Short mmCIF file of C-alpha atoms in Angstrom, two decimals:
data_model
loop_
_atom_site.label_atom_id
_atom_site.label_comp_id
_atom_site.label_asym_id
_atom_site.label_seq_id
_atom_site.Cartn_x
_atom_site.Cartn_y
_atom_site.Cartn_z
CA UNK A 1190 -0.53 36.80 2.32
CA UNK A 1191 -3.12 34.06 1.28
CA UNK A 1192 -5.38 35.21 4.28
CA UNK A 1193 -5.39 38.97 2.76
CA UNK A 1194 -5.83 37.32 -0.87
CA UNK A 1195 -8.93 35.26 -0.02
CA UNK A 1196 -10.36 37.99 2.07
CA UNK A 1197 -10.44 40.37 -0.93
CA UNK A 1198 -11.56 37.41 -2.83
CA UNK A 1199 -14.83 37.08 -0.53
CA UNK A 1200 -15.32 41.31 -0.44
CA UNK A 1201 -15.61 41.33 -4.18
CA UNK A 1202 -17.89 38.16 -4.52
CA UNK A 1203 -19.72 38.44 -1.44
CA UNK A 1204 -21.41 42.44 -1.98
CA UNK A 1205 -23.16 41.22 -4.47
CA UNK A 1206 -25.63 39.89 -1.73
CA UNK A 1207 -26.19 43.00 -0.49
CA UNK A 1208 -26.22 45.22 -3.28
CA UNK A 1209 -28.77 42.91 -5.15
CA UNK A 1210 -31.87 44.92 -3.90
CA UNK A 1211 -30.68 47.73 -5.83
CA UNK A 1212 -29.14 46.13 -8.95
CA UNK A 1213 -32.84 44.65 -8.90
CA UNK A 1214 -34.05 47.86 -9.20
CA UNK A 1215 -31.74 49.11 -11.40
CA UNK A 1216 -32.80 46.72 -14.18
CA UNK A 1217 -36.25 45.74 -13.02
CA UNK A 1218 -35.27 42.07 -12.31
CA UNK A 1219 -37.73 39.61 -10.78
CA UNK A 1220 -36.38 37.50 -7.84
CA UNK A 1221 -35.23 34.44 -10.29
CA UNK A 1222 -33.30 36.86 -12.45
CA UNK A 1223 -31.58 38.08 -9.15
CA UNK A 1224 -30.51 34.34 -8.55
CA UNK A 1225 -28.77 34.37 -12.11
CA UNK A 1226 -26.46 37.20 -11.19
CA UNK A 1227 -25.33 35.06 -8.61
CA UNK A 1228 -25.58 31.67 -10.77
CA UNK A 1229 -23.65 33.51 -13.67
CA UNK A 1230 -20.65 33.95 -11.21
CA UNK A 1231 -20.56 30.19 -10.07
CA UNK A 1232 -21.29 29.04 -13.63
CA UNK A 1233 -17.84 29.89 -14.62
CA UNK A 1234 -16.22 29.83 -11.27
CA UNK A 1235 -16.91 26.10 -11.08
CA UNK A 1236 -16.05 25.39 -14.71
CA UNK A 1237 -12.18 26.98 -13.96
CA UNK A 1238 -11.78 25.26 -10.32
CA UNK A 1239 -9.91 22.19 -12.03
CA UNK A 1240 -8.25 24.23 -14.96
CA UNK A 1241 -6.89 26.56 -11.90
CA UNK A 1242 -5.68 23.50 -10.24
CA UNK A 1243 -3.59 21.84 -13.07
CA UNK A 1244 -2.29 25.28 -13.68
CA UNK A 1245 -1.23 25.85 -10.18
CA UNK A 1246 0.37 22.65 -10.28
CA UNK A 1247 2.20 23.06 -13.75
CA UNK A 1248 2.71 26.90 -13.25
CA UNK A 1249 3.17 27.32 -9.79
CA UNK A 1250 0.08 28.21 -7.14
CA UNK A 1251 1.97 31.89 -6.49
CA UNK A 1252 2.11 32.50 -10.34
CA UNK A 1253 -1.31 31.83 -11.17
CA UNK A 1254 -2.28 33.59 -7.66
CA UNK A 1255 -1.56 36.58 -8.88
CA UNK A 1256 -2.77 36.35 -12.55
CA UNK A 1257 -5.93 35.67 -11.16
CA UNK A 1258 -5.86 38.54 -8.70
CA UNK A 1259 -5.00 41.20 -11.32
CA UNK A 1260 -7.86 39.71 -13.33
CA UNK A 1261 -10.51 39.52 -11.08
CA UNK A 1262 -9.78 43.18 -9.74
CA UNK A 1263 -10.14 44.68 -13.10
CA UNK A 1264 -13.68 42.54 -13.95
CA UNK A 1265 -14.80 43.70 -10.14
CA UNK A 1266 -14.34 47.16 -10.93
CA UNK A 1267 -15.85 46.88 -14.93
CA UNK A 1268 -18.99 45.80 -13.15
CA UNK A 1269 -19.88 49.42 -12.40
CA UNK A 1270 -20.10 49.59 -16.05
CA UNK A 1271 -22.94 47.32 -16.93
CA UNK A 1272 -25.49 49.09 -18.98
CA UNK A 1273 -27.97 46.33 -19.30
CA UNK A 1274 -28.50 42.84 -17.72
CA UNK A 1275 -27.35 40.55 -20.32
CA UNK A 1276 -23.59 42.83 -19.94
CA UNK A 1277 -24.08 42.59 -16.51
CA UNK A 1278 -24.49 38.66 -16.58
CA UNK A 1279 -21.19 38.90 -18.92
CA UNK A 1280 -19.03 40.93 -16.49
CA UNK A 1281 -19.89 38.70 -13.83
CA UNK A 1282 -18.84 35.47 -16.05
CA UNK A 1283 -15.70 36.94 -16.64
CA UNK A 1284 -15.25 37.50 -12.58
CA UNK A 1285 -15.88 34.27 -12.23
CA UNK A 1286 -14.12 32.84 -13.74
CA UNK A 1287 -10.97 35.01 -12.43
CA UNK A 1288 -11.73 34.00 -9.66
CA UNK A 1289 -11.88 30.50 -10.10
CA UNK A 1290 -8.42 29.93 -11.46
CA UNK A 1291 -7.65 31.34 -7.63
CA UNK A 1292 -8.82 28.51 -4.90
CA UNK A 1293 -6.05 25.53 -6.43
CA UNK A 1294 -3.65 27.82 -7.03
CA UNK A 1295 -3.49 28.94 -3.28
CA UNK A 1296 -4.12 25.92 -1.82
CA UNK A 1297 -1.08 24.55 -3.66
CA UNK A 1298 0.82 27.52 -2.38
CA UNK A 1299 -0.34 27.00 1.26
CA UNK A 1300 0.50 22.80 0.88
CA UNK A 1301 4.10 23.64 -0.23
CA UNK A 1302 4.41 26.11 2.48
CA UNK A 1303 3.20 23.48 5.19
CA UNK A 1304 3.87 19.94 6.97
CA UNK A 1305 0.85 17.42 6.41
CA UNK A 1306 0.59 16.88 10.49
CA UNK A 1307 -0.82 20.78 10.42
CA UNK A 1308 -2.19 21.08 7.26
CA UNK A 1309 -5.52 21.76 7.88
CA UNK A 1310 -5.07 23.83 11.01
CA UNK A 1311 -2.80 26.51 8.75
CA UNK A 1312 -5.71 25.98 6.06
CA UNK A 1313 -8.64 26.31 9.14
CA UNK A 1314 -7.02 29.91 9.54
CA UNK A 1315 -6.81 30.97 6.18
CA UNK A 1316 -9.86 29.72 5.29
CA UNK A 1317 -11.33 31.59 8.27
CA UNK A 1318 -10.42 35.03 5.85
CA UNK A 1319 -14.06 33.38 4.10
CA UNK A 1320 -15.93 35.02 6.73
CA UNK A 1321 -13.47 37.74 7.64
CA UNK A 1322 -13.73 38.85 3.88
CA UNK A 1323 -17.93 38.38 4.53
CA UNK A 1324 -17.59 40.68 7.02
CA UNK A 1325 -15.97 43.34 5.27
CA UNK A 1326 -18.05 42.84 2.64
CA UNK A 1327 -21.62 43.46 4.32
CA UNK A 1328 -19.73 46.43 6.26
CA UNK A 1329 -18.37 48.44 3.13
CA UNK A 1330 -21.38 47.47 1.56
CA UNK A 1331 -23.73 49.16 3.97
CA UNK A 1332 -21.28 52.42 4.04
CA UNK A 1333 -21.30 52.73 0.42
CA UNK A 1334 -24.38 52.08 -0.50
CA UNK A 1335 -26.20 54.12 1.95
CA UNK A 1336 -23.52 57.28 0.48
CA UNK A 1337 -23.32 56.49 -3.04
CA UNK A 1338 -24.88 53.21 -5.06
CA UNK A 1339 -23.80 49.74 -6.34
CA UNK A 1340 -21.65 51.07 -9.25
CA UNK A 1341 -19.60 53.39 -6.98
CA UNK A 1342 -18.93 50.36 -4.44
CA UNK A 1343 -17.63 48.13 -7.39
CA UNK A 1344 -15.09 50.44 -8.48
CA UNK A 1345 -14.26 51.01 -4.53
CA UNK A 1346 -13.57 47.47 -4.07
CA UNK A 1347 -11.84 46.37 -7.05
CA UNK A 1348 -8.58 48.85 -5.71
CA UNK A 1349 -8.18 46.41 -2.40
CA UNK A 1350 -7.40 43.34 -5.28
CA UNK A 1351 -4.50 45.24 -6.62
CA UNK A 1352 -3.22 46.09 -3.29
CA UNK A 1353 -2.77 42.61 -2.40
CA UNK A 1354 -1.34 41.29 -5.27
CA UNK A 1355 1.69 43.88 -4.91
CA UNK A 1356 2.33 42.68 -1.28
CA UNK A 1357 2.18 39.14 -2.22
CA UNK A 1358 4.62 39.57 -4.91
CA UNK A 1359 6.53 41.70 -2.71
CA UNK A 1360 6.40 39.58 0.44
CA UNK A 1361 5.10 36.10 0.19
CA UNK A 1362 7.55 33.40 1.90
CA UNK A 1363 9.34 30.91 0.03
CA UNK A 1364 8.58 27.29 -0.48
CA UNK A 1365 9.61 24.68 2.44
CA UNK A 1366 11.75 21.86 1.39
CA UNK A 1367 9.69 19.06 0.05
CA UNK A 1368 10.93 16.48 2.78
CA UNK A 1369 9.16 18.86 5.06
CA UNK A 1370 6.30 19.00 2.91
CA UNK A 1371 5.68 15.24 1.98
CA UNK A 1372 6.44 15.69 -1.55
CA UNK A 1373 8.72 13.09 -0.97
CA UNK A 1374 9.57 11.70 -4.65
CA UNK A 1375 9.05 13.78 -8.31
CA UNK A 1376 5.39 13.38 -9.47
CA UNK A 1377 4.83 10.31 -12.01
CA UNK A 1378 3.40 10.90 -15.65
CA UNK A 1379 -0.58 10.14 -15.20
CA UNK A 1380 -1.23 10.69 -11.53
CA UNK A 1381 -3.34 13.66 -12.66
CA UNK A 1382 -5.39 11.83 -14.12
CA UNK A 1383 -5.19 9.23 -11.60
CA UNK A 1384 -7.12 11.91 -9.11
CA UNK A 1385 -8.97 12.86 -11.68
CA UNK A 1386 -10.88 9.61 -12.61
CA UNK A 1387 -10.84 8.85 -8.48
CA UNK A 1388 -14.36 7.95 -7.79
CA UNK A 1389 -13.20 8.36 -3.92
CA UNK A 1390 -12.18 12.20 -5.17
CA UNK A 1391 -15.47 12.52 -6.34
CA UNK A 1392 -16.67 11.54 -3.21
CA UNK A 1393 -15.04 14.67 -1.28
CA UNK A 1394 -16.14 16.89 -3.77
CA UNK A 1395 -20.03 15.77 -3.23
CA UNK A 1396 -19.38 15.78 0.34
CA UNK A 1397 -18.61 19.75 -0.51
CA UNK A 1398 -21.40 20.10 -2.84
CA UNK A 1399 -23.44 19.30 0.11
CA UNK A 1400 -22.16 21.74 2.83
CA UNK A 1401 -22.21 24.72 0.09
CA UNK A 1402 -25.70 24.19 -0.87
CA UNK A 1403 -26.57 25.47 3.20
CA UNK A 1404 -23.67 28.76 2.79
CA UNK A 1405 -24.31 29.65 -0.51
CA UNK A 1406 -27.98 29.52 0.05
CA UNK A 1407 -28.10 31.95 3.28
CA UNK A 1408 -25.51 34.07 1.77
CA UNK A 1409 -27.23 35.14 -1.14
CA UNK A 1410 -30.75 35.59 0.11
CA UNK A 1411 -30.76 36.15 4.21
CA UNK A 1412 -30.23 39.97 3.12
CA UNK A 1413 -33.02 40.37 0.69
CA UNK A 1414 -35.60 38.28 3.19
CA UNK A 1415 -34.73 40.87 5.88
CA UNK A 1416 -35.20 43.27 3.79
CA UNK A 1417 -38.11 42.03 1.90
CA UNK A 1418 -39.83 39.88 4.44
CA UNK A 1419 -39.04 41.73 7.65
CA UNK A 1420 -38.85 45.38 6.85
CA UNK A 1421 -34.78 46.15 7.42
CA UNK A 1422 -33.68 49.28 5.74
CA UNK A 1423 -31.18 47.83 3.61
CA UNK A 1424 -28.23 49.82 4.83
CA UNK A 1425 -28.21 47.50 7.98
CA UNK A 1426 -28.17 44.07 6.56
CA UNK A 1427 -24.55 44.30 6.46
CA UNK A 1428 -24.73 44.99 10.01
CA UNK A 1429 -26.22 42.04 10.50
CA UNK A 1430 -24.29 40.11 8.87
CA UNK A 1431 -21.67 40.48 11.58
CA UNK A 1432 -22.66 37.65 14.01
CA UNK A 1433 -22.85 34.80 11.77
CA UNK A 1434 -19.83 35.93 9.78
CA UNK A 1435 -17.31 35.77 12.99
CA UNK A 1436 -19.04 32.22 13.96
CA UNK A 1437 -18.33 30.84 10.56
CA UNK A 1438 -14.66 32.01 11.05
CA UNK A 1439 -14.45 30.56 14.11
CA UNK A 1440 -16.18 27.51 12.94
CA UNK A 1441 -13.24 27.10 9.97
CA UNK A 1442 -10.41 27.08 12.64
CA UNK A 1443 -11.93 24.79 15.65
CA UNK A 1444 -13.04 22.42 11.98
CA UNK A 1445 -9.14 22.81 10.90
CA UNK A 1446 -7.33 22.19 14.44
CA UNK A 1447 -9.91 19.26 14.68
CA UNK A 1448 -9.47 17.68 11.44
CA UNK A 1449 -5.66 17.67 12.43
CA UNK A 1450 -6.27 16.35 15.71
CA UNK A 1451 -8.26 13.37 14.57
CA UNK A 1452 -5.98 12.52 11.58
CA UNK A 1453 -9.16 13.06 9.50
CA UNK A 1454 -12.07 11.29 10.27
CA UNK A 1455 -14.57 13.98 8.57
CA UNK A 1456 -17.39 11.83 10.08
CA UNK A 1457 -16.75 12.85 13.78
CA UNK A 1458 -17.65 16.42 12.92
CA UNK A 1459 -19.90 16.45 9.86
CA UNK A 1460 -22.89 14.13 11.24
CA UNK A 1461 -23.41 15.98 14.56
CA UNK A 1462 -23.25 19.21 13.24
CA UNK A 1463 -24.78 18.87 9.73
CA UNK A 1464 -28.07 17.65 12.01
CA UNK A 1465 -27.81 21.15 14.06
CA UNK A 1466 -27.76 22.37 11.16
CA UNK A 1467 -30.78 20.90 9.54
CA UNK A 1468 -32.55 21.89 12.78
CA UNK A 1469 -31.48 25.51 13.00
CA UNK A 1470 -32.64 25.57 8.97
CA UNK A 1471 -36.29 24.84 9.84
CA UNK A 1472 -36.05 27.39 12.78
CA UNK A 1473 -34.77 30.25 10.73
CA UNK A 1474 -37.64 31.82 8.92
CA UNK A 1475 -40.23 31.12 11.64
CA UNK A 1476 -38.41 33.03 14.01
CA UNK A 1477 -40.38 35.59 15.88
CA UNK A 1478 -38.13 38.70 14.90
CA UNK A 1479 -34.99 39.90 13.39
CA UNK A 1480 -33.25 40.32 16.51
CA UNK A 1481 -34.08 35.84 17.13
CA UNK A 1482 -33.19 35.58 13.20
CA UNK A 1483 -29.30 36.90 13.91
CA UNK A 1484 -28.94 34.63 16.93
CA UNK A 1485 -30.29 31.78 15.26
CA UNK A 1486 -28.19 32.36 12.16
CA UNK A 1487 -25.13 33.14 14.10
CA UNK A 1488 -25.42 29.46 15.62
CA UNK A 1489 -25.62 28.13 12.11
CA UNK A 1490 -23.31 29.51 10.61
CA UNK A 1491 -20.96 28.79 13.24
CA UNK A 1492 -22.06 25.18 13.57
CA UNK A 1493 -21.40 24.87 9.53
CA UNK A 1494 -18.31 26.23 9.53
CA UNK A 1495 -17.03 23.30 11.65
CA UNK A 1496 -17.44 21.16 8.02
CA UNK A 1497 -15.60 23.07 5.78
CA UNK A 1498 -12.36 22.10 6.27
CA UNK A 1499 -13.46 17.67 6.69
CA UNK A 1500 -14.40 17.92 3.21
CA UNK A 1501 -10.72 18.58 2.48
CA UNK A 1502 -8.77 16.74 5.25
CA UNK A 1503 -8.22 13.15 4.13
CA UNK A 1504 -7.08 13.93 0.77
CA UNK A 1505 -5.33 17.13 1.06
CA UNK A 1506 -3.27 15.11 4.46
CA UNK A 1507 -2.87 11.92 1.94
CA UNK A 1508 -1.88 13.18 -1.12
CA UNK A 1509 1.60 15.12 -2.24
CA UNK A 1510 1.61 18.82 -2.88
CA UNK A 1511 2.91 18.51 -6.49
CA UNK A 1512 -1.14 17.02 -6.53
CA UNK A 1513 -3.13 19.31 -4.20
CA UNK A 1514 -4.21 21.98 -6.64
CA UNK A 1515 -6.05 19.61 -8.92
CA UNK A 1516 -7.08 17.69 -5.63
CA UNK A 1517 -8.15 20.90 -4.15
CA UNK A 1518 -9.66 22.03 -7.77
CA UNK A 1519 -11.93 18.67 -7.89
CA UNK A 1520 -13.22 19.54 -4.61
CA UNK A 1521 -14.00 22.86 -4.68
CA UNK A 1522 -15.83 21.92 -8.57
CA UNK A 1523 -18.30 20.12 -6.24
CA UNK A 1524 -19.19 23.26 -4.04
CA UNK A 1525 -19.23 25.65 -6.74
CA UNK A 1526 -21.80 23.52 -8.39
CA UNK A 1527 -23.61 24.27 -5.46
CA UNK A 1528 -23.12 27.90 -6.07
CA UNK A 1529 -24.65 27.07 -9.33
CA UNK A 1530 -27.75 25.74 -8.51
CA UNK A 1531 -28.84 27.13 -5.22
CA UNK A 1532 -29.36 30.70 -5.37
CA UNK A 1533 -31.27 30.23 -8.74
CA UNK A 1534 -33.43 27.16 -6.56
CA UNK A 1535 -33.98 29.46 -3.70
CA UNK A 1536 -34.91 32.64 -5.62
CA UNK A 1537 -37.28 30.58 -7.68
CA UNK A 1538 -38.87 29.22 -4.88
CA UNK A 1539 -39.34 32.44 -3.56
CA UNK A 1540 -41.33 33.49 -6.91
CA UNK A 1541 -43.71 30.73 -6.51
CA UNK A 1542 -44.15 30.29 -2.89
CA UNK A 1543 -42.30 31.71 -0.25
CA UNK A 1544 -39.15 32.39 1.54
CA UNK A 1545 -40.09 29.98 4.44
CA UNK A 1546 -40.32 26.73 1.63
CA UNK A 1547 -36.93 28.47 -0.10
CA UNK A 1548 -34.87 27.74 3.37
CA UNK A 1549 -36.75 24.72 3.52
CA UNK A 1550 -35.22 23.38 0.29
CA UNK A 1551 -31.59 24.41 1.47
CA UNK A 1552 -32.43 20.97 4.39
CA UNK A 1553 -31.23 18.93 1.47
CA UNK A 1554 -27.92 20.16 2.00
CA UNK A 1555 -27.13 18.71 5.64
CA UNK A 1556 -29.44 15.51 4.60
CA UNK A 1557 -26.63 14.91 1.67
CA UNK A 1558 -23.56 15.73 3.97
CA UNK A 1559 -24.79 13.12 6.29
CA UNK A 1560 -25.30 10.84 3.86
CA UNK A 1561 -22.05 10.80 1.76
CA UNK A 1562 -19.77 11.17 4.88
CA UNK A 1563 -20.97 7.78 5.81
CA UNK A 1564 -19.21 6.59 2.54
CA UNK A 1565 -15.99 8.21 2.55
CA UNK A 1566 -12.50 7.48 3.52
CA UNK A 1567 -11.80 8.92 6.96
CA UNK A 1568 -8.21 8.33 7.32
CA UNK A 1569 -5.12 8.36 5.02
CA UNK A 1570 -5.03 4.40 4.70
CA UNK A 1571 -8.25 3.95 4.15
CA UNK A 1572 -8.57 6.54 1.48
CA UNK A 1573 -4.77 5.07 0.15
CA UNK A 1574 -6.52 1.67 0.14
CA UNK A 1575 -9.91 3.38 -2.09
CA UNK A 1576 -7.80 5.22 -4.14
CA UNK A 1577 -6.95 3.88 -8.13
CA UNK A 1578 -3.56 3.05 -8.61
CA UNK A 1579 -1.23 6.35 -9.72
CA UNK A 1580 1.85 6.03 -11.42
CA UNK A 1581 4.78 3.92 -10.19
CA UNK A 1582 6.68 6.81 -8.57
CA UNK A 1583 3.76 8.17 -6.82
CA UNK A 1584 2.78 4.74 -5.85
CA UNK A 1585 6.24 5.03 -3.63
CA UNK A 1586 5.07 8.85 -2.67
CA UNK A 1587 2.02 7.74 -1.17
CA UNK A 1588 2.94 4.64 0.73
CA UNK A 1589 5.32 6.78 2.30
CA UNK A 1590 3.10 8.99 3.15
CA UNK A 1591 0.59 6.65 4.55
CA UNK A 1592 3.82 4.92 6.74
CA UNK A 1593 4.37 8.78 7.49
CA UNK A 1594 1.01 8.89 8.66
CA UNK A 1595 1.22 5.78 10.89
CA UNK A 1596 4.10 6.11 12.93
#
C-alpha cells in the first residue's frame, strides 16, 4: 500500500520535469522562471515535512496518509487550470504542500508495521516506488503529451491519487504489537522536542540535504538539456528516463538491505559512492552523445541511490516509532531544502552560462555528503551517546533499544 502511495506521489511531482518545455511555452517563461515552478513545490513541501511528522505521530501516519492523498490529487488535477503563472506558482504551493504532510506520516506507518533489525530493508523497497513512480512518470508523460498537452496529463494523473487512497483505506494491514516494533514504553512529555533541538538530528538531515542537491538537480533539468542542448524531440525524454530510473530503484534496496546489514554505519556506503558520483557529475555533460549521456546517467543514478536510505538508518533503527514521523519529518526538511534551492541554482546558471557549469554546481552535493558523514553517528550507541537527553520514560525506551541493538 505505501509502495503504490509513494509511487503516485512521484508520478504527480515528477511530470513536471518533462512537461516544463511546454508550460515554458505556454507562459513564455525564461529558464529561471522554469526553476520556480519547481522551487514553488519544494518551498512548501519542505515547510510541512515536520508539521506532517508531529501529525503522523499525534494523528496516526495512516490518517494523515490519506488526508494528504485526497489533497494532493485534487491540487494535481486543478493544475490544468492555471490561467497565468503567478496561479500556476499558487496551485503548485498548494501541491506541495499536500504532499508534504505525506513522507512522516508513512514512514510512521511503515515503522509501526516493522521490527528495527529490518527496518531499512522494508523502507529500501518502498522507497524504491521513488524511481518506480519516476518511471511512470516520464512514460505517461511522453504518451500524453505527444497526444494531447500538459493540462490534459494533469487531470489524467490526478485520478491514480484517488485510486490509491480507496485501496489503502480498504486494505492496508494493521499495526504490529509494539514489543515487536521497539516502542517498548509510552512516549514521555518533551521527547519531541528533544529530537527536535538534536543537533545530531540536524546532522542527518544535512547529510540529506546533500544527497538531494545531486537527484533533484538531474531530475528537473536532464530533460530540458536533451532537449535543449542535444536536439531530443521531447516526446522521448521520458524514454530516456528509463535507465537511470530502474538503477536508482535498485540503488534504494541494495542501500536498505545494506544499511541493515551493517547496523548503520552510513559512512561505509556514502564516501565511496558520493566520490563516483562526483566523478560521473563532471562526465555527464561532456559526453559525446545522448546515447553515452543515458549510460553515464544510469550509473549515477544507480550509484546515488545506494545513499538514500544511510541518511535515515541510525536514527530511524535508534529511535521508537511513537518518534519516527517527526524524526523522519526533520530529515526529509533537509532534502526538501535542497529541492528548494537547486533547480532555481541550476536553471539560473543555465541563463548566464551554460548547462555544462549548471551540473558542475550540483559537485557540491557529493563534496557535502562526504563531508558531514565523517561527523555523524554511525551506530545506535554512538548516536544514543550524541543524542540530548529525552524525557525520563524515553530515556528507559532508548537504552533498551540500544541493549536491543547490542545483543
Amino acid at each position: 500500500m505505501l509502495f503504490a502511495a509513494w509511487t503516485v506521489d512521484y508520478i504527480d511531482r515528477l511530470v513536471v520535469n518533462l512537461a516544463l518545455p511546454a508550460m515554458g511555452e505556454s507562459f513564455d517563461l525564461a529558464h529561471g522562471e522554469r526553476g520556480l515552478i519547481i522551487s514553488a513545490f519544494f518551498l512548501t513541501y519542505a515547510v510541512f515535512q515536520i508539521p506532517g511528522g508531529l501529525f503522523a505521530d499525534r494523528f496516526g501516519g495512516v490518517r494523515m496518509a490519506c488526508i494528504a492523498l485526497a489533497l494532493w490529487s485534487i491540487f494535481t488535477g486543478l493544475t490544468a487550470a492555471a490561467w497565468s503563472f503567478l496561479v500556476l506558482l499558487l496551485v503548485r504551493c498548494c501541491f506541495g504542500a499536500a504532499q508534504g504532510l505525506f513522507p512522516g506520516a508513512a514512514l510512521n506507518a511503515l515503522s509501526k508495521r516493522t521490527v528495527p533489525e529490518q527496518r531499512m530493508t522494508a523502507t529500501g523497497w518502498v522507497q524504491s516506488s521513488n524511481a518506480f513512480g519516476g518511471l511512470l512518470a516520464a512514460l505517461l508523460a511522453s504518451v500524453l503529451l505527444s497526444l494531447w498537452d500538459w493540462r490534459v496529463m494533469y487531470v489524467t494523473v490526478s485520478v491514480l491519487g484517488i485510486l490509491v487512497l480507496v485501496a489503502i483505506m480498504r486494505w492496508m494491514p494493521p499495526e504490529m504489537a509494539p514489543e515487536h516494533t521497539g516502542q517498548l514504553v509510552r512516549r514521555a512529555r518533551g521527547a519531541t522536542a528533544a529530537v527536535l533541538r538534536s543537533p545530531v538530528m540536524w546532522g542527518f538531515a544535512l547529510l540529506f540535504f546533500a544527497y538531494d542537491v545531486v537527484i533533484w538537480g538531474l531530475n528537473s533539468w536532464s530533460a530540458s538539456y536533451l532537449v535543449e542542448e542535444r536536439g531530443l524531440p521531447i516526446q522521448y525524454g521520458g524514454l530516456l528516463a528509463i535507465g537511470p530510473t530502474l538503477t536508482a530503484a535498485v540503488g534504494a534496496v541494495i542501500g536498505g538491505r545494506l544499511s541493515d546489514r551493517f547496523e548503520g554505519r552510513p559512512r561505509r556506503i556514502i564516501l565511496p559512492a558520493m566520490s563516483i558520483v562526483a566523478v560521473l557529475l563532471f562526465l555527464l555533460p561532456r559526453t559525446p552523445s545522448i546515447a553515452t549521456y543515458v549510460i553515464c546517467g544510469t550509473v549515477l543514478s544507480g550509484v546515488a541511490g545506494l545513499c538514500y536510505l544511510p541518511s535515515f538508518s541510525v536514527p530511524l533503527r535508534s529511535l521508537p516509532p511513537a518518534l519516527s514521523g517527526v524524526a523522519s519529518g526533520m530529515i526529509l526538511f533537509g532534502g526538501q531544502l535542497s529541492g528548494i534551492i537547486t533547480p532555481t541554482v541550476f536553471g539560473t546558471v543555465v541563463d548566464h552560462f551554460s548547462y555544462t557549469a549548471a551540473f558542475g554546481v550540483l559537485i557540491v552535493g557529493p563534496v557535502l555528503a562526504i563531508s558531514t558523514v565523517l561527523f555523524v553517528p554511525q551506530t545506535t550507541g554512538r548516536f544514543l551517546e550524541r543524542f540530548r537527553q529525552l524525557g525520563d520514560d524515553d530515556k528507559e525506551d532508548i537504552d533498551a533499544r540500544a541493549a536491543q541493538q547490542h545483543g
